Amino acid sequence: MIAIEARGLTKTYRVYQKREGVWASITGLFHREFKTVEAVRDVSFSIEEGEMVAFLGPNGAGKTTTLKLLSGLIYPTSGEAQVLGYVPWKREHAFRRRFSLVMGQKNQLWWDLPAQESFQLHREIYRIPDEQFRKRRDELTELLEVKDLVGQPVRELSLGERMRMELIAALLHSPEVLLLDEPTIGLDVVSQRRVQEFLRYYQAERKITVILTSHYMKDVEALCRRAIIINDGEIKHDGPLSEIVERLSRHKIILLQFGMNEQPENLERFGNVIEVMPPRAKIEVDRQLVPEVLAAILAEYQIADVGVQDRPLEDVIAEVFSQSNANTRDD
Ligand SMILES: Nc1ncnc2c1ncn2[C@@H]1O[C@H](COP(=O)(O)OP(=O)(O)OP(=O)(O)O)[C@@H](O)[C@H]1O
Ligand SMILES: [Mg+2]
C-alpha cells in the first residue's frame, strides 16, 4: 500500500523585489516588482506504508516546502498529492488525526507551560480517549527518558529535552505518517543519538511511514534505507541510501595544522587540496590512502594538529546529482 504520493507538485512564491535607492522605494509603492521563486518544481514520488525515507538536499532545496505541502499547511501552485488517501490541503479532520509534522526549528509546545499541559491540550484537540492518552504519554515519556521533566515549563528545558517533548506531543495521537523536518538540528551528539535511537525503535515497533529531512548524515544512515535528493526544487535522485553512503565514505578530508615555521606548500602530491589558509590546510584523500598519506605528511612537515573527517553531505549530494544529470537518468 502506498502511504504518500506526490505527482507533479509545484509551489511558486511571489516575492517582492526591493529596488535600490530612495527614489526606487518611493516609486516602488506604485510599481511593485515581483519575482517568482519556484520552491518546488514538478516533484513526484511515492512512499510505501512503513517506509522511512530520507529527504536530502542543500539549503533552500525545497525540503520544508514539500513537507508543508504534504501536511496541508500550504496549497500547491499545481500538482497533486495524497497522504493515506487524503488530499492534505483539504485539511480534513480525519486526516489531521493520522499524521504529524515535527519541525526542529519551530516550537509546537507552549513555551511558558509545562509539557504535560501541552500534552493535555493535544489530548483534547485530537480527542484521544483518557485511558489511551495516559498509556501513550507514560510509554513515550519513559522511552524518551523525560518523565521527571514534564512538569517543568518548556522554556527551562534544554534543546534536546525540548525536542523529545515535541516528539511526544507529535506522537500522542498515534499518527501513521510522521514528517520530520530536521528533528535533530542544533542538538549535541548525545541528544542527537537518543532521538535517532528512539525513532528507530518506534518506527520498527509501529511500522509508521516516515519522511526525514536532515543535514546530518549520521541521522539518515541510522534510520533510512532510501534517499530522495532534491535540489533547486527538483528531485535529482531517488534510490538506496547505501549508494550515497558509499560515495560519502570513498573519500576523507584530512585537516592539518602546520607548525610555526612550516609552510603548507606542495600538498597537491597528497590529494585534492580543498583549502590552504596558513597555518591550516584541508586535503581530500581516497579513504584507503589516508594512513599512508598521513604518514608521509607527518614525516615531511612539522605538524601541530591533525584531524580526519567525512566529506560534507552537501558535497556528496552535489556529486550525485551532477552525475545523475550527466547520465540522463532522471526521469
Ligand atoms: N514563504 C515563502 N516565501 C517566499 N519564498 C519562500 C517561502 N518559503 C520558501 N521559500 C523559498 O523556497 C525555496 C525552498 O525553501 P525550503 O524552505 O523548502 O528549503 P529547504 O530545502 O527546507 O532548505 P533548508 O535546508 O535551509 O531548510 C527557497 O529558495 C526559499 O527561499
Ligand atoms: Mg528546511
mmCIF file of C-alpha atoms and ligand atoms in Angstrom:
data_model
loop_
_atom_site.group_PDB
_atom_site.id
_atom_site.type_symbol
_atom_site.label_atom_id
_atom_site.label_comp_id
_atom_site.label_asym_id
_atom_site.label_seq_id
_atom_site.Cartn_x
_atom_site.Cartn_y
_atom_site.Cartn_z
ATOM 1 C CA MET A 1 0.000 0.000 0.000
ATOM 2 C CA ILE A 2 1.202 3.456 -0.889
ATOM 3 C CA ALA A 3 1.094 5.873 2.044
ATOM 4 C CA ILE A 4 2.370 9.053 0.437
ATOM 5 C CA GLU A 5 2.188 10.038 -3.163
ATOM 6 C CA ALA A 6 3.202 13.287 -4.847
ATOM 7 C CA ARG A 7 2.596 13.918 -8.506
ATOM 8 C CA GLY A 8 3.959 16.989 -10.224
ATOM 9 C CA LEU A 9 3.878 19.047 -7.044
ATOM 10 C CA THR A 10 4.850 22.619 -7.751
ATOM 11 C CA LYS A 11 4.909 25.590 -5.430
ATOM 12 C CA THR A 12 5.875 29.043 -6.582
ATOM 13 C CA TYR A 13 6.093 32.062 -4.341
ATOM 14 C CA ARG A 14 5.877 35.639 -5.475
ATOM 15 C CA VAL A 15 8.389 37.679 -3.572
ATOM 16 C CA TYR A 16 8.665 41.423 -3.581
ATOM 17 C CA GLN A 17 11.880 42.659 -5.105
ATOM 18 C CA LYS A 18 13.137 45.657 -3.268
ATOM 19 C CA ARG A 19 14.789 48.088 -5.592
ATOM 20 C CA GLU A 20 17.755 50.076 -4.503
ATOM 21 C CA GLY A 21 17.718 53.725 -3.549
ATOM 22 C CA VAL A 22 15.196 56.079 -2.026
ATOM 23 C CA TRP A 23 13.546 57.074 -5.287
ATOM 24 C CA ALA A 24 13.102 53.459 -6.207
ATOM 25 C CA SER A 25 11.469 52.792 -2.842
ATOM 26 C CA ILE A 26 9.015 55.596 -3.433
ATOM 27 C CA THR A 27 8.174 54.599 -6.974
ATOM 28 C CA GLY A 28 8.152 51.063 -5.698
ATOM 29 C CA LEU A 29 4.964 51.982 -3.883
ATOM 30 C CA PHE A 30 3.254 52.446 -7.183
ATOM 31 C CA HIS A 31 5.110 49.993 -9.260
ATOM 32 C CA ARG A 32 5.996 46.923 -7.298
ATOM 33 C CA GLU A 33 8.247 44.398 -8.827
ATOM 34 C CA PHE A 34 7.838 40.768 -8.053
ATOM 35 C CA LYS A 35 9.988 37.838 -8.722
ATOM 36 C CA THR A 36 8.732 34.291 -8.686
ATOM 37 C CA VAL A 37 10.587 31.690 -6.706
ATOM 38 C CA GLU A 38 9.936 28.098 -7.623
ATOM 39 C CA ALA A 39 10.378 26.498 -4.237
ATOM 40 C CA VAL A 40 9.302 23.089 -5.506
ATOM 41 C CA ARG A 41 9.020 22.102 -9.145
ATOM 42 C CA ASP A 42 7.282 19.070 -10.560
ATOM 43 C CA VAL A 43 8.062 16.846 -7.600
ATOM 44 C CA SER A 44 6.847 13.261 -7.852
ATOM 45 C CA PHE A 45 7.486 10.247 -5.666
ATOM 46 C CA SER A 46 5.631 7.564 -3.825
ATOM 47 C CA ILE A 47 6.328 6.065 -0.454
ATOM 48 C CA GLU A 48 5.074 2.725 0.745
ATOM 49 C CA GLU A 49 3.424 2.220 4.086
ATOM 50 C CA GLY A 50 6.054 1.535 6.725
ATOM 51 C CA GLU A 51 8.939 3.053 4.770
ATOM 52 C CA MET A 52 11.346 5.512 6.343
ATOM 53 C CA VAL A 53 12.751 7.767 3.658
ATOM 54 C CA ALA A 54 15.404 10.452 3.875
ATOM 55 C CA PHE A 55 14.745 13.678 2.073
ATOM 56 C CA LEU A 56 18.075 15.314 1.399
ATOM 57 C CA GLY A 57 19.251 18.490 -0.220
ATOM 58 C CA PRO A 58 21.199 21.676 0.381
ATOM 59 C CA ASN A 59 19.728 24.806 1.986
ATOM 60 C CA GLY A 60 16.817 26.203 0.033
ATOM 61 C CA ALA A 61 16.355 22.994 -1.959
ATOM 62 C CA GLY A 62 12.630 22.716 -1.251
ATOM 63 C CA LYS A 63 12.541 20.125 1.538
ATOM 64 C CA THR A 64 10.493 22.089 4.056
ATOM 65 C CA THR A 65 8.168 23.316 1.324
ATOM 66 C CA THR A 66 7.487 19.728 0.262
ATOM 67 C CA LEU A 67 6.749 18.689 3.843
ATOM 68 C CA LYS A 68 4.465 21.675 4.302
ATOM 69 C CA LEU A 69 2.567 20.658 1.170
ATOM 70 C CA LEU A 70 2.246 17.082 2.387
ATOM 71 C CA SER A 71 0.922 18.319 5.736
ATOM 72 C CA GLY A 72 -1.546 20.636 4.102
ATOM 73 C CA LEU A 73 -0.047 23.762 5.683
ATOM 74 C CA ILE A 74 0.213 25.339 2.236
ATOM 75 C CA TYR A 75 -1.512 24.871 -1.112
ATOM 76 C CA PRO A 76 0.423 23.829 -4.182
ATOM 77 C CA THR A 77 0.532 26.031 -7.256
ATOM 78 C CA SER A 78 -0.085 22.873 -9.253
ATOM 79 C CA GLY A 79 0.183 19.141 -8.912
ATOM 80 C CA GLU A 80 -1.380 16.555 -6.683
ATOM 81 C CA ALA A 81 -0.637 14.703 -3.506
ATOM 82 C CA GLN A 82 -2.257 12.062 -1.395
ATOM 83 C CA VAL A 83 -1.331 11.078 2.115
ATOM 84 C CA LEU A 84 -3.155 7.996 3.402
ATOM 85 C CA GLY A 85 -5.666 8.633 0.679
ATOM 86 C CA TYR A 86 -6.353 12.215 1.756
ATOM 87 C CA VAL A 87 -5.550 15.371 -0.147
ATOM 88 C CA PRO A 88 -3.557 17.168 2.554
ATOM 89 C CA TRP A 89 -4.594 20.755 1.803
ATOM 90 C CA LYS A 90 -8.252 19.861 2.170
ATOM 91 C CA ARG A 91 -7.362 19.643 5.861
ATOM 92 C CA GLU A 92 -9.987 17.125 6.790
ATOM 93 C CA HIS A 93 -10.173 16.419 10.459
ATOM 94 C CA ALA A 94 -9.834 12.700 9.881
ATOM 95 C CA PHE A 95 -6.555 13.317 8.080
ATOM 96 C CA ARG A 96 -5.138 15.517 10.795
ATOM 97 C CA ARG A 97 -5.562 12.742 13.284
ATOM 98 C CA ARG A 98 -3.440 10.382 11.240
ATOM 99 C CA PHE A 99 -0.242 12.306 10.609
ATOM 100 C CA SER A 100 2.171 14.573 12.434
ATOM 101 C CA LEU A 101 4.713 17.143 11.361
ATOM 102 C CA VAL A 102 7.662 17.922 13.605
ATOM 103 C CA MET A 103 9.845 20.880 12.754
ATOM 104 C CA GLY A 104 13.145 21.064 14.576
ATOM 105 C CA GLN A 105 13.308 24.794 14.038
ATOM 106 C CA LYS A 106 9.833 25.524 15.321
ATOM 107 C CA ASN A 107 8.165 25.086 18.656
ATOM 108 C CA GLN A 108 4.805 23.473 18.840
ATOM 109 C CA LEU A 109 4.666 23.341 22.609
ATOM 110 C CA TRP A 110 3.571 26.213 24.789
ATOM 111 C CA TRP A 111 6.713 27.940 25.891
ATOM 112 C CA ASP A 112 5.581 29.005 29.370
ATOM 113 C CA LEU A 113 3.664 25.867 30.223
ATOM 114 C CA PRO A 114 4.985 22.541 31.360
ATOM 115 C CA ALA A 115 4.989 19.973 28.567
ATOM 116 C CA GLN A 116 2.295 17.966 30.331
ATOM 117 C CA GLU A 117 -0.150 20.856 29.845
ATOM 118 C CA SER A 118 0.561 20.928 26.149
ATOM 119 C CA PHE A 119 0.047 17.172 26.065
ATOM 120 C CA GLN A 120 -3.377 17.661 27.670
ATOM 121 C CA LEU A 121 -4.192 20.194 25.014
ATOM 122 C CA HIS A 122 -3.299 17.690 22.335
ATOM 123 C CA ARG A 123 -5.481 15.147 24.035
ATOM 124 C CA GLU A 124 -8.417 17.490 23.635
ATOM 125 C CA ILE A 125 -7.604 18.631 20.114
ATOM 126 C CA TYR A 126 -7.216 15.079 18.883
ATOM 127 C CA ARG A 127 -9.933 13.738 21.159
ATOM 128 C CA ILE A 128 -7.729 10.983 22.470
ATOM 129 C CA PRO A 129 -9.594 8.782 24.944
ATOM 130 C CA ASP A 130 -8.332 9.228 28.523
ATOM 131 C CA GLU A 131 -7.079 5.743 29.052
ATOM 132 C CA GLN A 132 -5.227 5.659 25.746
ATOM 133 C CA PHE A 133 -3.782 9.095 26.367
ATOM 134 C CA ARG A 134 -2.329 8.096 29.718
ATOM 135 C CA LYS A 135 -0.890 4.923 28.345
ATOM 136 C CA ARG A 136 0.728 6.646 25.373
ATOM 137 C CA ARG A 137 2.081 9.513 27.440
ATOM 138 C CA ASP A 138 3.629 7.221 30.016
ATOM 139 C CA GLU A 139 5.110 4.976 27.396
ATOM 140 C CA LEU A 140 6.606 7.853 25.411
ATOM 141 C CA THR A 141 7.972 9.808 28.369
ATOM 142 C CA GLU A 142 9.552 6.599 29.598
ATOM 143 C CA LEU A 143 11.107 5.750 26.247
ATOM 144 C CA LEU A 144 12.499 9.229 25.819
ATOM 145 C CA GLU A 145 13.577 9.482 29.455
ATOM 146 C CA VAL A 146 11.817 12.734 30.248
ATOM 147 C CA LYS A 147 9.333 11.538 32.845
ATOM 148 C CA ASP A 148 10.736 13.845 35.515
ATOM 149 C CA LEU A 149 10.659 16.887 33.276
ATOM 150 C CA VAL A 150 7.060 17.021 32.113
ATOM 151 C CA GLY A 151 6.085 19.368 34.925
ATOM 152 C CA GLN A 152 8.705 21.974 34.162
ATOM 153 C CA PRO A 153 7.986 24.965 31.914
ATOM 154 C CA VAL A 154 9.215 24.150 28.436
ATOM 155 C CA ARG A 155 11.373 27.256 28.274
ATOM 156 C CA GLU A 156 13.506 25.886 31.099
ATOM 157 C CA LEU A 157 14.338 22.704 29.242
ATOM 158 C CA SER A 158 17.472 22.117 27.223
ATOM 159 C CA LEU A 159 17.137 21.972 23.464
ATOM 160 C CA GLY A 160 17.475 18.196 23.475
ATOM 161 C CA GLU A 161 14.861 17.757 26.192
ATOM 162 C CA ARG A 162 12.502 20.100 24.414
ATOM 163 C CA MET A 163 12.894 18.216 21.166
ATOM 164 C CA ARG A 164 11.994 14.992 22.913
ATOM 165 C CA MET A 165 8.869 16.658 24.323
ATOM 166 C CA GLU A 166 7.990 17.832 20.817
ATOM 167 C CA LEU A 167 8.234 14.271 19.592
ATOM 168 C CA ILE A 168 5.986 13.037 22.369
ATOM 169 C CA ALA A 169 3.385 15.678 21.590
ATOM 170 C CA ALA A 170 3.532 14.698 17.932
ATOM 171 C CA LEU A 171 3.057 11.008 18.678
ATOM 172 C CA LEU A 172 0.378 11.079 21.369
ATOM 173 C CA HIS A 173 -2.402 10.541 18.862
ATOM 174 C CA SER A 174 -0.546 7.613 17.224
ATOM 175 C CA PRO A 175 -0.115 9.057 13.742
ATOM 176 C CA GLU A 176 0.565 6.611 10.936
ATOM 177 C CA VAL A 177 2.581 9.147 8.966
ATOM 178 C CA LEU A 178 5.314 11.186 10.575
ATOM 179 C CA LEU A 179 7.018 14.036 8.757
ATOM 180 C CA LEU A 180 10.237 15.092 10.442
ATOM 181 C CA ASP A 181 11.900 18.306 9.353
ATOM 182 C CA GLU A 182 15.379 18.425 10.874
ATOM 183 C CA PRO A 183 14.417 16.891 14.202
ATOM 184 C CA THR A 184 17.989 16.914 15.454
ATOM 185 C CA ILE A 185 19.081 20.343 14.326
ATOM 186 C CA GLY A 186 21.306 22.049 16.861
ATOM 187 C CA LEU A 187 21.342 19.082 19.224
ATOM 188 C CA ASP A 188 24.515 17.840 20.846
ATOM 189 C CA VAL A 189 25.780 14.437 19.797
ATOM 190 C CA VAL A 190 24.281 12.611 22.770
ATOM 191 C CA SER A 191 20.778 14.053 22.340
ATOM 192 C CA GLN A 192 21.025 13.511 18.617
ATOM 193 C CA ARG A 193 21.757 9.852 19.171
ATOM 194 C CA ARG A 194 18.955 9.476 21.664
ATOM 195 C CA VAL A 195 16.458 10.915 19.212
ATOM 196 C CA GLN A 196 17.783 8.611 16.488
ATOM 197 C CA GLU A 197 17.534 5.564 18.682
ATOM 198 C CA PHE A 198 14.048 6.436 19.722
ATOM 199 C CA LEU A 199 12.907 6.977 16.154
ATOM 200 C CA ARG A 200 14.427 3.733 15.019
ATOM 201 C CA TYR A 201 12.796 1.777 17.818
ATOM 202 C CA TYR A 202 9.461 3.489 17.443
ATOM 203 C CA GLN A 203 9.304 3.095 13.699
ATOM 204 C CA ALA A 204 10.212 -0.588 13.830
ATOM 205 C CA GLU A 205 7.643 -1.171 16.549
ATOM 206 C CA ARG A 206 4.759 0.706 14.946
ATOM 207 C CA LYS A 207 5.643 0.413 11.262
ATOM 208 C CA ILE A 208 4.737 4.021 10.680
ATOM 209 C CA THR A 209 5.674 5.821 7.470
ATOM 210 C CA VAL A 210 8.328 8.490 7.934
ATOM 211 C CA ILE A 211 9.934 11.187 5.840
ATOM 212 C CA LEU A 212 13.017 12.637 7.486
ATOM 213 C CA THR A 213 14.989 15.662 6.413
ATOM 214 C CA SER A 214 18.338 16.231 7.993
ATOM 215 C CA HIS A 215 21.673 17.785 7.279
ATOM 216 C CA TYR A 216 23.348 15.143 9.398
ATOM 217 C CA MET A 217 24.381 12.059 7.530
ATOM 218 C CA LYS A 218 24.528 10.178 10.816
ATOM 219 C CA ASP A 219 20.778 10.540 11.363
ATOM 220 C CA VAL A 220 19.986 9.443 7.924
ATOM 221 C CA GLU A 221 22.346 6.494 7.971
ATOM 222 C CA ALA A 222 20.985 5.304 11.265
ATOM 223 C CA LEU A 223 17.404 5.405 10.089
ATOM 224 C CA CYS A 224 16.760 5.270 6.383
ATOM 225 C CA ARG A 225 17.392 2.887 3.548
ATOM 226 C CA ARG A 226 16.109 5.063 0.780
ATOM 227 C CA ALA A 227 17.008 8.641 -0.009
ATOM 228 C CA ILE A 228 15.288 11.182 -2.194
ATOM 229 C CA ILE A 229 17.580 14.024 -3.153
ATOM 230 C CA ILE A 230 16.160 17.393 -4.031
ATOM 231 C CA ASN A 231 17.944 20.484 -5.266
ATOM 232 C CA ASP A 232 16.620 23.725 -6.726
ATOM 233 C CA GLY A 233 13.122 22.447 -6.125
ATOM 234 C CA GLU A 234 13.579 19.375 -8.290
ATOM 235 C CA ILE A 235 14.124 15.741 -7.472
ATOM 236 C CA LYS A 236 17.527 14.669 -8.637
ATOM 237 C CA HIS A 237 17.823 11.183 -7.303
ATOM 238 C CA ASP A 238 15.689 8.567 -5.639
ATOM 239 C CA GLY A 239 17.296 5.319 -4.616
ATOM 240 C CA PRO A 240 19.101 3.310 -1.980
ATOM 241 C CA LEU A 241 20.877 5.360 0.644
ATOM 242 C CA SER A 242 23.782 2.944 0.514
ATOM 243 C CA GLU A 243 24.865 4.427 -2.821
ATOM 244 C CA ILE A 244 25.204 7.795 -1.201
ATOM 245 C CA VAL A 245 26.889 6.476 1.907
ATOM 246 C CA GLU A 246 29.361 4.660 -0.281
ATOM 247 C CA ARG A 247 30.221 7.861 -2.117
ATOM 248 C CA LEU A 248 30.431 9.713 1.133
ATOM 249 C CA SER A 249 32.946 7.333 2.564
ATOM 250 C CA ARG A 250 35.003 6.926 -0.589
ATOM 251 C CA HIS A 251 36.998 9.984 0.388
ATOM 252 C CA LYS A 252 38.019 11.563 3.642
ATOM 253 C CA ILE A 253 39.069 15.075 4.470
ATOM 254 C CA ILE A 254 42.400 15.497 6.242
ATOM 255 C CA LEU A 255 42.668 18.662 8.302
ATOM 256 C CA LEU A 256 46.171 19.845 9.011
ATOM 257 C CA GLN A 257 47.581 22.499 11.218
ATOM 258 C CA PHE A 258 51.190 23.208 10.376
ATOM 259 C CA GLY A 259 53.871 24.084 12.893
ATOM 260 C CA MET A 260 55.059 27.645 13.418
ATOM 261 C CA ASN A 261 57.842 27.694 10.867
ATOM 262 C CA GLU A 262 56.277 25.425 8.338
ATOM 263 C CA GLN A 263 54.726 26.450 5.017
ATOM 264 C CA PRO A 264 51.773 24.396 3.775
ATOM 265 C CA GLU A 265 53.129 24.025 0.250
ATOM 266 C CA ASN A 266 53.293 21.310 -2.379
ATOM 267 C CA LEU A 267 50.335 19.492 -0.960
ATOM 268 C CA GLU A 268 48.880 18.513 -4.344
ATOM 269 C CA ARG A 269 51.012 15.385 -4.246
ATOM 270 C CA PHE A 270 48.888 14.015 -1.423
ATOM 271 C CA GLY A 271 45.430 14.524 -2.762
ATOM 272 C CA ASN A 272 42.872 17.110 -3.773
ATOM 273 C CA VAL A 273 43.747 20.329 -1.952
ATOM 274 C CA ILE A 274 40.491 21.907 -0.859
ATOM 275 C CA GLU A 275 41.730 24.864 1.088
ATOM 276 C CA VAL A 276 45.004 26.388 2.232
ATOM 277 C CA MET A 277 44.782 29.015 4.943
ATOM 278 C CA PRO A 278 48.165 29.033 6.666
ATOM 279 C CA PRO A 279 48.828 27.558 9.091
ATOM 280 C CA ARG A 280 45.900 25.309 8.137
ATOM 281 C CA ALA A 281 45.100 23.204 5.110
ATOM 282 C CA LYS A 282 42.417 20.730 4.014
ATOM 283 C CA ILE A 283 43.053 17.870 1.647
ATOM 284 C CA GLU A 284 40.612 15.344 0.249
ATOM 285 C CA VAL A 285 42.099 11.887 0.078
ATOM 286 C CA ASP A 286 40.953 8.477 -1.047
ATOM 287 C CA ARG A 287 39.832 6.608 2.055
ATOM 288 C CA GLN A 288 42.260 3.737 1.586
ATOM 289 C CA LEU A 289 45.189 6.100 1.253
ATOM 290 C CA VAL A 290 44.562 8.032 4.467
ATOM 291 C CA PRO A 291 47.091 6.175 6.691
ATOM 292 C CA GLU A 292 49.769 6.322 4.032
ATOM 293 C CA VAL A 293 49.235 9.982 3.221
ATOM 294 C CA LEU A 294 49.171 10.948 6.887
ATOM 295 C CA ALA A 295 52.434 9.116 7.482
ATOM 296 C CA ALA A 296 54.067 10.862 4.529
ATOM 297 C CA ILE A 297 52.896 14.286 5.628
ATOM 298 C CA LEU A 298 53.977 13.766 9.216
ATOM 299 C CA ALA A 299 57.389 12.601 8.048
ATOM 300 C CA GLU A 300 57.923 15.634 5.876
ATOM 301 C CA TYR A 301 56.350 18.538 7.703
ATOM 302 C CA GLN A 302 56.197 19.699 11.234
ATOM 303 C CA ILE A 303 52.511 19.333 12.070
ATOM 304 C CA ALA A 304 50.882 20.837 15.162
ATOM 305 C CA ASP A 305 47.488 19.175 14.813
ATOM 306 C CA VAL A 306 45.700 16.802 12.509
ATOM 307 C CA GLY A 307 42.158 15.517 12.040
ATOM 308 C CA VAL A 308 40.252 13.275 9.649
ATOM 309 C CA GLN A 309 36.643 13.962 8.684
ATOM 310 C CA ASP A 310 33.930 12.729 6.389
ATOM 311 C CA ARG A 311 33.095 14.803 3.373
ATOM 312 C CA PRO A 312 30.147 17.128 3.932
ATOM 313 C CA LEU A 313 26.831 15.622 2.896
ATOM 314 C CA GLU A 314 26.197 18.630 0.653
ATOM 315 C CA ASP A 315 29.257 17.845 -1.473
ATOM 316 C CA VAL A 316 28.249 14.275 -1.955
ATOM 317 C CA ILE A 317 24.749 15.293 -2.887
ATOM 318 C CA ALA A 318 26.126 17.751 -5.429
ATOM 319 C CA GLU A 319 28.220 14.970 -6.906
ATOM 320 C CA VAL A 320 25.329 12.542 -7.012
ATOM 321 C CA PHE A 321 23.053 14.835 -8.922
ATOM 322 C CA SER A 322 25.662 16.198 -11.271
ATOM 323 C CA GLN A 323 26.290 12.597 -12.299
ATOM 324 C CA SER A 324 22.676 11.590 -12.489
ATOM 325 C CA ASN A 325 22.108 14.571 -14.767
ATOM 326 C CA ALA A 326 25.023 13.592 -16.946
ATOM 327 C CA ASN A 327 23.666 10.077 -17.242
ATOM 328 C CA THR A 328 20.240 11.491 -18.062
ATOM 329 C CA ARG A 329 18.986 9.071 -15.535
ATOM 330 C CA ASP A 330 16.436 11.374 -14.031
ATOM 331 C CA ASP A 331 13.067 10.681 -15.368
HETATM 332 N N1 LIG B 1 7.043 31.695 2.248
HETATM 333 C C1 LIG B 1 7.985 31.829 1.305
HETATM 334 N N2 LIG B 1 8.018 32.918 0.518
HETATM 335 C C2 LIG B 1 8.948 33.049 -0.443
HETATM 336 N N3 LIG B 1 9.905 32.149 -0.708
HETATM 337 C C3 LIG B 1 9.932 31.033 0.033
HETATM 338 C C4 LIG B 1 8.974 30.800 1.083
HETATM 339 N N4 LIG B 1 9.243 29.607 1.663
HETATM 340 C C5 LIG B 1 10.318 29.110 0.997
HETATM 341 N N5 LIG B 1 10.736 29.959 0.032
HETATM 342 C C6 LIG B 1 11.863 29.736 -0.892
HETATM 343 O O1 LIG B 1 11.702 28.473 -1.485
HETATM 344 C C7 LIG B 1 12.936 27.787 -1.576
HETATM 345 C C8 LIG B 1 12.855 26.455 -0.851
HETATM 346 O O2 LIG B 1 12.731 26.663 0.550
HETATM 347 P P1 LIG B 1 12.638 25.483 1.607
HETATM 348 O O3 LIG B 1 12.398 26.111 2.925
HETATM 349 O O4 LIG B 1 11.663 24.485 1.134
HETATM 350 O O5 LIG B 1 14.105 24.873 1.540
HETATM 351 P P2 LIG B 1 14.764 23.717 2.444
HETATM 352 O O6 LIG B 1 15.196 22.647 1.499
HETATM 353 O O7 LIG B 1 13.870 23.349 3.536
HETATM 354 O O8 LIG B 1 16.081 24.441 2.988
HETATM 355 P P3 LIG B 1 16.810 24.315 4.430
HETATM 356 O O9 LIG B 1 17.718 23.127 4.327
HETATM 357 O O10 LIG B 1 17.598 25.588 4.504
HETATM 358 O O11 LIG B 1 15.772 24.187 5.483
HETATM 359 C C9 LIG B 1 13.981 28.737 -1.023
HETATM 360 O O12 LIG B 1 14.577 29.402 -2.074
HETATM 361 C C10 LIG B 1 13.174 29.670 -0.164
HETATM 362 O O13 LIG B 1 13.780 30.927 -0.089
HETATM 363 MG MG MG B 2 14.019 23.444 5.600
#
